[in-house]
Short mmCIF file of C-alpha atoms in Angstrom, two decimals:
data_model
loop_
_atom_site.label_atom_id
_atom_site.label_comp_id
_atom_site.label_asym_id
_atom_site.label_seq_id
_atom_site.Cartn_x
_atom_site.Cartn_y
_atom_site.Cartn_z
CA UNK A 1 -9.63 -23.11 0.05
CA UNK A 2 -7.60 -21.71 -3.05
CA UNK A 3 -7.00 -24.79 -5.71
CA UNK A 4 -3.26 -23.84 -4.91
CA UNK A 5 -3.24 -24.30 -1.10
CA UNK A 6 -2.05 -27.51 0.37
CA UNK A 7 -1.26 -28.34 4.08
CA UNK A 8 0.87 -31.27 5.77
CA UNK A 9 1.20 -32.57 9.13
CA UNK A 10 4.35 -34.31 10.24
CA UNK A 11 4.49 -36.61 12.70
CA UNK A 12 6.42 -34.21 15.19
CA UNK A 13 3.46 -32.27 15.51
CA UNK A 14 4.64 -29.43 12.95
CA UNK A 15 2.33 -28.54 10.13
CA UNK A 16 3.54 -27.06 7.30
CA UNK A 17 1.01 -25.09 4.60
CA UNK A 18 1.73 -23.47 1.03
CA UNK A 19 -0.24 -21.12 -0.97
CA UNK A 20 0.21 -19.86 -3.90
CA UNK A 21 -3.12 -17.27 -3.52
CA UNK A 22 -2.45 -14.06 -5.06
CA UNK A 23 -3.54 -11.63 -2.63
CA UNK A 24 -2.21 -11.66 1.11
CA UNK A 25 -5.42 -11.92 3.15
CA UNK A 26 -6.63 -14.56 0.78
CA UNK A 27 -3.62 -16.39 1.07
CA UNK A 28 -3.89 -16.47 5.06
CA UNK A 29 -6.95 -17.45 5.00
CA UNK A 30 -6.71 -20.27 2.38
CA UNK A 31 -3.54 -21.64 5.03
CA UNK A 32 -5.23 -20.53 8.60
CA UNK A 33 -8.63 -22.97 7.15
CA UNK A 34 -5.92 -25.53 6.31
CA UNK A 35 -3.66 -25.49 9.83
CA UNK A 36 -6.83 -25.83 11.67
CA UNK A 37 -7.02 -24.69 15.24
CA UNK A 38 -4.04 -27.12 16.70
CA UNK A 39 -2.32 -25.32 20.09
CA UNK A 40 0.49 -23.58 18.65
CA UNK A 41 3.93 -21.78 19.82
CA UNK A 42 4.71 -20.39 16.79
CA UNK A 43 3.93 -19.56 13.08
CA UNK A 44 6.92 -18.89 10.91
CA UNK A 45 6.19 -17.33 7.19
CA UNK A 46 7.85 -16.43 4.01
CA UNK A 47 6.38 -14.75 1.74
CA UNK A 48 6.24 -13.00 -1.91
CA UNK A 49 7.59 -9.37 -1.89
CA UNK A 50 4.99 -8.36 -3.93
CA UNK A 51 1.83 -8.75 -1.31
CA UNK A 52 0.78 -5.79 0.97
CA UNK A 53 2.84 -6.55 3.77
CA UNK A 54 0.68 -4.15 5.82
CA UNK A 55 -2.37 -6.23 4.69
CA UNK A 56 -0.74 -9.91 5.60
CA UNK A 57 0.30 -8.70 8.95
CA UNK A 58 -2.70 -8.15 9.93
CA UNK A 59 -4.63 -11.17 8.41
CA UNK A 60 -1.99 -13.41 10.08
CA UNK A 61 -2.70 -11.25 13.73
CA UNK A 62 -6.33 -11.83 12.99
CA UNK A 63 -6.64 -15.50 12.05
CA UNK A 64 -3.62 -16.34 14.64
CA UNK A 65 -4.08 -13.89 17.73
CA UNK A 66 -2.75 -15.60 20.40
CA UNK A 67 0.45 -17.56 18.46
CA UNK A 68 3.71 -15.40 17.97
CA UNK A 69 4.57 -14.88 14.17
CA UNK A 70 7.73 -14.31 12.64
CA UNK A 71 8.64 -14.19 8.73
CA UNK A 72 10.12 -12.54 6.31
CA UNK A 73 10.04 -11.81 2.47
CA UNK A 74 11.26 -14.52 0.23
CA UNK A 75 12.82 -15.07 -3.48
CA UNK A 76 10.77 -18.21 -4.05
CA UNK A 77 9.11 -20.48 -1.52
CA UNK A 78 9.90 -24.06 -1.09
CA UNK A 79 7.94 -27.07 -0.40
CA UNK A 80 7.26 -30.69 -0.41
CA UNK A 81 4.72 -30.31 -3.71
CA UNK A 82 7.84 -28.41 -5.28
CA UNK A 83 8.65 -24.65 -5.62
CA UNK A 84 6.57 -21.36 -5.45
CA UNK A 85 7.26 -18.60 -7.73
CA UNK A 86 5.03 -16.49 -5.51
CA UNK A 87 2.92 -16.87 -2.70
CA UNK A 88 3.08 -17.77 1.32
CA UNK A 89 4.70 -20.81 3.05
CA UNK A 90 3.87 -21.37 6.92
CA UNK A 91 5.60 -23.33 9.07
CA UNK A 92 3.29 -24.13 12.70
CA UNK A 93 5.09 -25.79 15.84
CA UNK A 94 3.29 -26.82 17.96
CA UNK A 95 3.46 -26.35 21.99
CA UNK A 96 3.72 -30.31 22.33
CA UNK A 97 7.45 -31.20 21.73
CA UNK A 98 8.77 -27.43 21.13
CA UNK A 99 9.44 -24.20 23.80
CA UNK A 100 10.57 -21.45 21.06
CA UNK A 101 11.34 -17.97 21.92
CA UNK A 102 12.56 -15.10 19.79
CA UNK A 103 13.51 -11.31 19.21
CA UNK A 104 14.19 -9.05 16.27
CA UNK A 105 17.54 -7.07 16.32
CA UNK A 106 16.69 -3.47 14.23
CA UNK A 107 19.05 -1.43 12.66
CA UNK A 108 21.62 -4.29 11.52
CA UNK A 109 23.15 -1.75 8.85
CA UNK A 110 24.63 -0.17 12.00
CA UNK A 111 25.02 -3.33 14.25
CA UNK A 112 25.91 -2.92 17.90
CA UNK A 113 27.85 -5.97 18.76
CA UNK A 114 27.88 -5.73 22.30
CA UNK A 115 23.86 -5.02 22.69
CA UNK A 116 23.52 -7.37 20.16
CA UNK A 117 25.05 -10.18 22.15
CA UNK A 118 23.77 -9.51 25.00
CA UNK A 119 20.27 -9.57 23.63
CA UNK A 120 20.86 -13.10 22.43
CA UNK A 121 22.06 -13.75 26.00
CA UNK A 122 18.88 -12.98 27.88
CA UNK A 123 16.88 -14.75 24.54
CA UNK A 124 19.21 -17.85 25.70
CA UNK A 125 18.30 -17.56 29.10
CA UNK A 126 14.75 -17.36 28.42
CA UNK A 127 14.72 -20.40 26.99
CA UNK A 128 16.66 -22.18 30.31
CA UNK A 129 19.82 -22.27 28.23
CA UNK A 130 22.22 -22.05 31.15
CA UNK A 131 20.75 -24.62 34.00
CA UNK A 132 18.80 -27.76 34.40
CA UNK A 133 18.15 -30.77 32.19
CA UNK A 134 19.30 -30.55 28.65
CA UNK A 135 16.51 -30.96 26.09
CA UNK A 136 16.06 -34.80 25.07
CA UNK A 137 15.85 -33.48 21.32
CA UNK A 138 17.85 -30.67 20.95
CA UNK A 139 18.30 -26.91 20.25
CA UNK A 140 18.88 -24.98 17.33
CA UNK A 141 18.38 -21.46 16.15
CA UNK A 142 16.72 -19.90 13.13
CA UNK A 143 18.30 -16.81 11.69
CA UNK A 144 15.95 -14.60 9.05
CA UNK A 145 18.06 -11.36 7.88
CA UNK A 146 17.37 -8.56 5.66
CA UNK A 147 19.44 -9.52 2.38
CA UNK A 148 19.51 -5.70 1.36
CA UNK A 149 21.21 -4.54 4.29
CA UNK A 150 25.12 -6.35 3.76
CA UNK A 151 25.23 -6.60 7.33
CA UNK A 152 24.70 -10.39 7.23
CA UNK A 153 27.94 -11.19 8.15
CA UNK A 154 28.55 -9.01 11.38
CA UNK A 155 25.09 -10.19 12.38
CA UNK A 156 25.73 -13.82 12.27
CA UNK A 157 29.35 -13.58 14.00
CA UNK A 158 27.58 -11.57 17.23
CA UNK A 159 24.63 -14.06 16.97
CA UNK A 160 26.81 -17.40 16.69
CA UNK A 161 29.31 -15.78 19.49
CA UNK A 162 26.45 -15.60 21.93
CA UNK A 163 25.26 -18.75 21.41
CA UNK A 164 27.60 -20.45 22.75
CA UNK A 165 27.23 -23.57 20.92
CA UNK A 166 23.80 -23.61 19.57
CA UNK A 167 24.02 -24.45 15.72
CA UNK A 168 22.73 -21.85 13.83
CA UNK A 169 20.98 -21.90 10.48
CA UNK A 170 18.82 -19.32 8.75
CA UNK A 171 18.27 -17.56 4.85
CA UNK A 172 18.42 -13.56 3.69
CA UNK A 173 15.18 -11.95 2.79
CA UNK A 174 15.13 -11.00 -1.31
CA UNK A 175 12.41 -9.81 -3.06
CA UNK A 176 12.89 -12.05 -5.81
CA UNK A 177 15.91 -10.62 -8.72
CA UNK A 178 14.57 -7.11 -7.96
CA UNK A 179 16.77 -6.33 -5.18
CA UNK A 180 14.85 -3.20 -3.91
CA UNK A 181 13.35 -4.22 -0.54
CA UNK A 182 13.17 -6.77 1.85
CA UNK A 183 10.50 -7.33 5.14
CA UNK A 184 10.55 -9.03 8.04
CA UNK A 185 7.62 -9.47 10.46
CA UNK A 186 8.11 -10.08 13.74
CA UNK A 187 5.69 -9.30 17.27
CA UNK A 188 2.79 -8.00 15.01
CA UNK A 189 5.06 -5.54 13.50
CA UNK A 190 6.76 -4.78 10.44
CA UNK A 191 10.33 -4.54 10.18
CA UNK A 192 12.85 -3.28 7.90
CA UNK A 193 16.54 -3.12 8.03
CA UNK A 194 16.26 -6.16 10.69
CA UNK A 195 17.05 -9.65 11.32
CA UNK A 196 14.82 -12.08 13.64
CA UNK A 197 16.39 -14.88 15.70
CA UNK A 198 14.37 -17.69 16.64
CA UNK A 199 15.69 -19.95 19.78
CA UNK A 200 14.21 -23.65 19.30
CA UNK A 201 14.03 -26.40 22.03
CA UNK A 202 12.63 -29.64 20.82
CA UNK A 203 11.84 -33.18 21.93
CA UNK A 204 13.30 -34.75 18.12
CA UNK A 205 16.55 -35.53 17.46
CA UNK A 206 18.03 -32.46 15.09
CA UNK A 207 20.77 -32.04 12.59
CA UNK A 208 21.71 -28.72 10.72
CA UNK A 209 23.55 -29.21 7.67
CA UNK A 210 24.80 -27.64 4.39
CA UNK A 211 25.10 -28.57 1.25
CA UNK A 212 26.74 -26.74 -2.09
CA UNK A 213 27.52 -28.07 -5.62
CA UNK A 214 30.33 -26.52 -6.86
CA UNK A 215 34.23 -27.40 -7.37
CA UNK A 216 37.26 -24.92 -7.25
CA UNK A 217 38.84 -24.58 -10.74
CA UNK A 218 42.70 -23.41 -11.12
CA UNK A 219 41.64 -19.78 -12.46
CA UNK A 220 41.83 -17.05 -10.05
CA UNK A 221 41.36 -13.39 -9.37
CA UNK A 222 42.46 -11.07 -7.21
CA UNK A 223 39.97 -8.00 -6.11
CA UNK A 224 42.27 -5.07 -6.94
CA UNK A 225 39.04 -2.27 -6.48
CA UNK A 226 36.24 -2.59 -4.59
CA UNK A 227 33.71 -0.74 -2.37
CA UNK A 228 33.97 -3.06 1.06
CA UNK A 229 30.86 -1.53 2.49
CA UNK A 230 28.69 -1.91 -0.55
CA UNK A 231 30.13 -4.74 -1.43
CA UNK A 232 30.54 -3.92 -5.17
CA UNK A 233 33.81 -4.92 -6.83
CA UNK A 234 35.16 -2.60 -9.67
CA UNK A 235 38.91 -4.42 -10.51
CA UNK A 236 39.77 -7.93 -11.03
CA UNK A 237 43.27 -8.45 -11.57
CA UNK A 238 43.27 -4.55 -11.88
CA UNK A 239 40.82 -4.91 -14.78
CA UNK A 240 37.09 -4.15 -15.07
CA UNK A 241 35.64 -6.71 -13.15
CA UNK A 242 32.78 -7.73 -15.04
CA UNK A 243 35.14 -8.11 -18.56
CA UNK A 244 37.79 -9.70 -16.68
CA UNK A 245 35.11 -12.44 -15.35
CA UNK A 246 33.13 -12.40 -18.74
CA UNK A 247 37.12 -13.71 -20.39
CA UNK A 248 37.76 -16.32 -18.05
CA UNK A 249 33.95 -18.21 -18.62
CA UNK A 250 33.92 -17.22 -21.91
CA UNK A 251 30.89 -14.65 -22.13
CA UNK A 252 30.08 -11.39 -23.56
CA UNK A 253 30.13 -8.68 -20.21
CA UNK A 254 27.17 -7.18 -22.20
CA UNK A 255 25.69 -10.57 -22.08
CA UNK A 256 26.02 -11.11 -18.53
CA UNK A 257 22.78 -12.22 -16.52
CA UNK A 258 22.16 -14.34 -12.94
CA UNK A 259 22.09 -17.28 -15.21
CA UNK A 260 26.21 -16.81 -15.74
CA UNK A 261 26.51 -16.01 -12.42
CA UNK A 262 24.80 -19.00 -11.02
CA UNK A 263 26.39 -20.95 -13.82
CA UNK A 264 30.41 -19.72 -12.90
CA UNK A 265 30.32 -18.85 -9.55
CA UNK A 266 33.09 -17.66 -7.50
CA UNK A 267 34.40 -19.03 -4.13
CA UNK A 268 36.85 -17.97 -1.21
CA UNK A 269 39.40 -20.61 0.33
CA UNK A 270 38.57 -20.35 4.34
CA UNK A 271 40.71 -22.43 6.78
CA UNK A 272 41.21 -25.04 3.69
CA UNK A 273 38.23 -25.05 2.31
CA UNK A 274 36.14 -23.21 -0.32
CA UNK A 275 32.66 -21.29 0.14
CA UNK A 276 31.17 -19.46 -2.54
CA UNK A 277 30.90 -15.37 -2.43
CA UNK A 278 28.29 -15.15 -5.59
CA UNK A 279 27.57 -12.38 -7.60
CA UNK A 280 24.70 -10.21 -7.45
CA UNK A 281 24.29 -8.16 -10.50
CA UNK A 282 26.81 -6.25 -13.46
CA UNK A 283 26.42 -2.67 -13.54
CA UNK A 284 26.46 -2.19 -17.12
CA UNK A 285 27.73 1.35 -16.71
CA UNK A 286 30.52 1.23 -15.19
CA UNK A 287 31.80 -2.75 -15.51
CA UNK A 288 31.02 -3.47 -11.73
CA UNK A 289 30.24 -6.67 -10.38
CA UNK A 290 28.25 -6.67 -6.40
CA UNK A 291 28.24 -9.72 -4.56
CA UNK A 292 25.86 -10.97 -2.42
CA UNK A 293 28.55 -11.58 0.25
CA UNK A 294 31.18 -9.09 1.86
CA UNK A 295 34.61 -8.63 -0.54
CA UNK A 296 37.39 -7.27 0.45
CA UNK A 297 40.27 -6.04 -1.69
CA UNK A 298 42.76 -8.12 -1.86
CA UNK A 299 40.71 -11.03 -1.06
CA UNK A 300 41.62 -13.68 -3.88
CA UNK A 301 38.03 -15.27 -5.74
CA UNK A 302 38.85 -18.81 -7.35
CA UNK A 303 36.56 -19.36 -10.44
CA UNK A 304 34.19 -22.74 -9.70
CA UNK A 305 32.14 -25.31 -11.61
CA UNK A 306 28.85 -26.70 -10.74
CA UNK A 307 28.48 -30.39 -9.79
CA UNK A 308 25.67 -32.36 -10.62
CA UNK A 309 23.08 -30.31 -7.61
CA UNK A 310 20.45 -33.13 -7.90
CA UNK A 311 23.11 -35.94 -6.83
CA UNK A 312 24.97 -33.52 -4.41
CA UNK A 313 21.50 -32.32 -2.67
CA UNK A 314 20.58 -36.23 -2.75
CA UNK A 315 23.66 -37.29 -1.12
CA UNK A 316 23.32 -34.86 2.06
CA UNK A 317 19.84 -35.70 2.41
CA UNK A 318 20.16 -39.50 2.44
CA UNK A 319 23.04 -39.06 5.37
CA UNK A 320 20.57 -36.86 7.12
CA UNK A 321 18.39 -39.58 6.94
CA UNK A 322 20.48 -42.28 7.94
CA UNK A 323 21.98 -40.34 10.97
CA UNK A 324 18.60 -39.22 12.33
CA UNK A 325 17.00 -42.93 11.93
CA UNK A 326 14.40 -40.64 9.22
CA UNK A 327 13.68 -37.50 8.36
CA UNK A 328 10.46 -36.10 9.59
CA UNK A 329 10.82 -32.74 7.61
CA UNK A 330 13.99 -30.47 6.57
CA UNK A 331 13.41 -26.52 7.22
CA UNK A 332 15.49 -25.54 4.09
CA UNK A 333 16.94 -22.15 3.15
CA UNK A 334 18.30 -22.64 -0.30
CA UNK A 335 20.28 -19.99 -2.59
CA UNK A 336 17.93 -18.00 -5.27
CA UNK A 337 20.86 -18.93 -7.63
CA UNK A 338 20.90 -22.83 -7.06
CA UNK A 339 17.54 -22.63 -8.88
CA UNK A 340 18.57 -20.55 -11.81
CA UNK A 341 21.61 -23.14 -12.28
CA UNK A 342 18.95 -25.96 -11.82
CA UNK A 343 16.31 -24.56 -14.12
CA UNK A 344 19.92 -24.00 -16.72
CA UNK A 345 20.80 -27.51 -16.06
CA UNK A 346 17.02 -28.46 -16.72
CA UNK A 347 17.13 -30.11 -13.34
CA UNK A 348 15.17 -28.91 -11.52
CA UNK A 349 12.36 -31.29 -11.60
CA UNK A 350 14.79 -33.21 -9.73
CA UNK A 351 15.33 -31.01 -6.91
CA UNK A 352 11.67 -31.10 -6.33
CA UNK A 353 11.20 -35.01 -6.44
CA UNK A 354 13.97 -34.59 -3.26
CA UNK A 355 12.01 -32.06 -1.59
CA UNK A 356 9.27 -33.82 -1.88
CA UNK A 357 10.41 -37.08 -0.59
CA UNK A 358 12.32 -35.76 2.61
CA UNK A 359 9.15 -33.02 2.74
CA UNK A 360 11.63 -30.07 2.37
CA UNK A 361 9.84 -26.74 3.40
CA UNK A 362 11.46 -23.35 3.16
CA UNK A 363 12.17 -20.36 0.85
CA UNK A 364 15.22 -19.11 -1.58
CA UNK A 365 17.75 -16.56 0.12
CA UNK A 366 19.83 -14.34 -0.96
CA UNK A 367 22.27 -15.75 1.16
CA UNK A 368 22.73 -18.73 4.23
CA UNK A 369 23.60 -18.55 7.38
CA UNK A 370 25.27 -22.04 9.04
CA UNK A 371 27.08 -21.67 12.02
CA UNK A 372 29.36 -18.56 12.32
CA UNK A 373 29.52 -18.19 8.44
CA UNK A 374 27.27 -16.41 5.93
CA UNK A 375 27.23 -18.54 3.02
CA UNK A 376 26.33 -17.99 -0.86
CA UNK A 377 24.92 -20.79 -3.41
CA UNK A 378 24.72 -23.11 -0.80
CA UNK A 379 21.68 -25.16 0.99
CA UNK A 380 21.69 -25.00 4.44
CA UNK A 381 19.13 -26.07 6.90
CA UNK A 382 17.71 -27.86 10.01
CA UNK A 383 16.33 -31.72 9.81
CA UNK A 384 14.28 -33.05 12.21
CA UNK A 385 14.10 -36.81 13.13
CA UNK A 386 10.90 -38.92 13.18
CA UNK A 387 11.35 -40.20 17.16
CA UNK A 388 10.98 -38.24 19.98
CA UNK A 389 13.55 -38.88 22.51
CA UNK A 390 11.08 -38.54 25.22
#
């Protein structure tokens, strides 16, 4: 077992397994040895962009044969010993205390709403959403979308829509800043262009949550040019977007990098309150800004300022806590810019003391899903409670 590899088992039954093994069927390996043999009902992954994905999909079907795998690329894994530049991070439920079932939807980039929903209909009634006993724990779903696609938000509102009341939480695929590709695995294939939707039914008591820190400002701008689909805005105030941003924090536009935009993000007022549409990247050619989020023209972006993200992150967590009688383990998908504004604010050493002590397990998006909504710079995710209710 690689120096780097370390495994925990929670008291739900779930264990959880980081490596940070620099070659995929080493890194399998190193976490299969760790996990052990335990009956399983499902292995989720994340992993770094830059392993053969052709090679880790076939270690996982070879040291897992008969347990369903589903994963994606990440940006950076999380877990309880702290973050992971690169490597793998496995999740494994086990069949005591969970019934999980999930699909992949292809093709998001041209989303059919209606098949889409009715897919996530018969995935529902799989799972015995529509008759009998309701679960003593609870249900939630796990949402893994391609980040490069900018379908995220049609694919959550069809997704959310047909779920009919399950809470949904889940985290875009990156491929770290390089924004050229992002996988998904799913059903011992490789997928591209995709999202995967995982339906969970659990004996523990379950809470999804969010969590951002940032705070609206009085400075605003109004998209005057943009490219909806591509999600690239060119005017800002009917200026050049990335010198009409660079003015209002202050900055050079030649000097702009993700640690400004992580550092001044922007947010959108929705039904009263504010959720953050971050950027992406400056073309340096022409001025544009993209956005990891759709933008509309017209839509009006209020300048923000980051809170304190250690106390914030702490504060959600120890409700969490409190509400579920103790956290067993959080399933976290967390914003690839709320660690470039930790590691600016120098706190991130405190961001993994928190993960550590509520065992925090995950990877960083390039976007969140929570509920209905497609989310930027924000930490969303599912905690599980230390009592079964059965």
């Amino acid at each position: 077992m690689s120096h780097g590899t370390q495994v925990r088992t929670h008291l739900c039954g779930i264990r959880t397994a980081w490596t940070d093994a620099s070659e995929a069927r080493a890194a399998v390996s190193d976490l299969a040895a760790a996990i052990g043999s335990a009956d399983l009902s499902q292995i989720v992954v994340f992993f770094s962009s830059d392993y053969c994905v052709e090679t880790l999909n076939h270690a996982l079907a070879e040291h897992f044969p008969a347990v369903p795998v589903a994963g994606c690329t990440m940006s950076g894994g999380i877990s309880p010993a702290g973050g992971l530049a690169r490597g793998l991070v496995l999740i494994a439920f086990p069949v005591a205390g969970f019934r999980i079932v999930s699909a992949v939807l292809d093709a998001i980039d041209h989303l059919d709403v209606a098949r889409t929903a009715a897919a996530v209909r018969a995935l529902r009634r799989t799972l015995g959403g529509e008759a009998g006993e309701p679960p003593p724990g609870g249900r939630f779903a796990l949402s893994l979308i391609d980040g490069l696609a900018n379908a995220e938000e049609t694919v959550v509102s069809a997704i959310a829509w047909a779920l009919d009341g399950i809470p949904l939480v889940g985290g875009s695929a990156g491929d770290g800043l390089d924004f050229r590709e992002a996988t998904l695995l799913h059903g011992g294939a490789i997928h591209r262009r995709a999202a995967v939707l995982l339906l969970v039914e659990t004996a523990y008591p379950t809470q999804i949550f969010k969590s951002d820190n940032f705070e609206p400002t009085t400075t605003k701008f109004v998209v005057t040019a943009s490219d909806d689909e591509r999600r690239i805005v060119y005017e800002l105030n009917a200026e050049p977007a990335a010198r009409e941003y660079a003015m209002a924090v202050g900055l050079d536009p030649e000097g702009l990098t993700p640690m400004s935009f992580a550092a001044y993000p922007l947010a959108v007022r929705i039904g009263g309150e504010y959720f953050c549409r971050s950027i992406r990247r400056l073309d340096p050619e022409d001025g544009s800004l993209s956005f990891f989020c759709a933008i509309d023209e017209g839509v009006v972006l209020t300048l923000a300022r980051p809170r304190d993200i250690v106390a914030t992150t702490r504060a959600e967590l120890e409700r969490l806590d409190a509400q579920l009688g103790g956290i067993d383990l959080v399933i976290g998908f967390d914003c690839i810019l709320r660690r470039l504004d930790a590691e600016h604010a120098q706190n991130r050493h405190g961001i993994c003391d928190l993960y550590r002590r509520y065992d925090v397990v995950g990877f960083e998006t390039y976007g969140e899903q929570y509920r209905a909504m497609h989310l930027n710079q924000t930490l969303t995710g599912i905690a599980i409670g230390r009592r079964s209710s059965r």
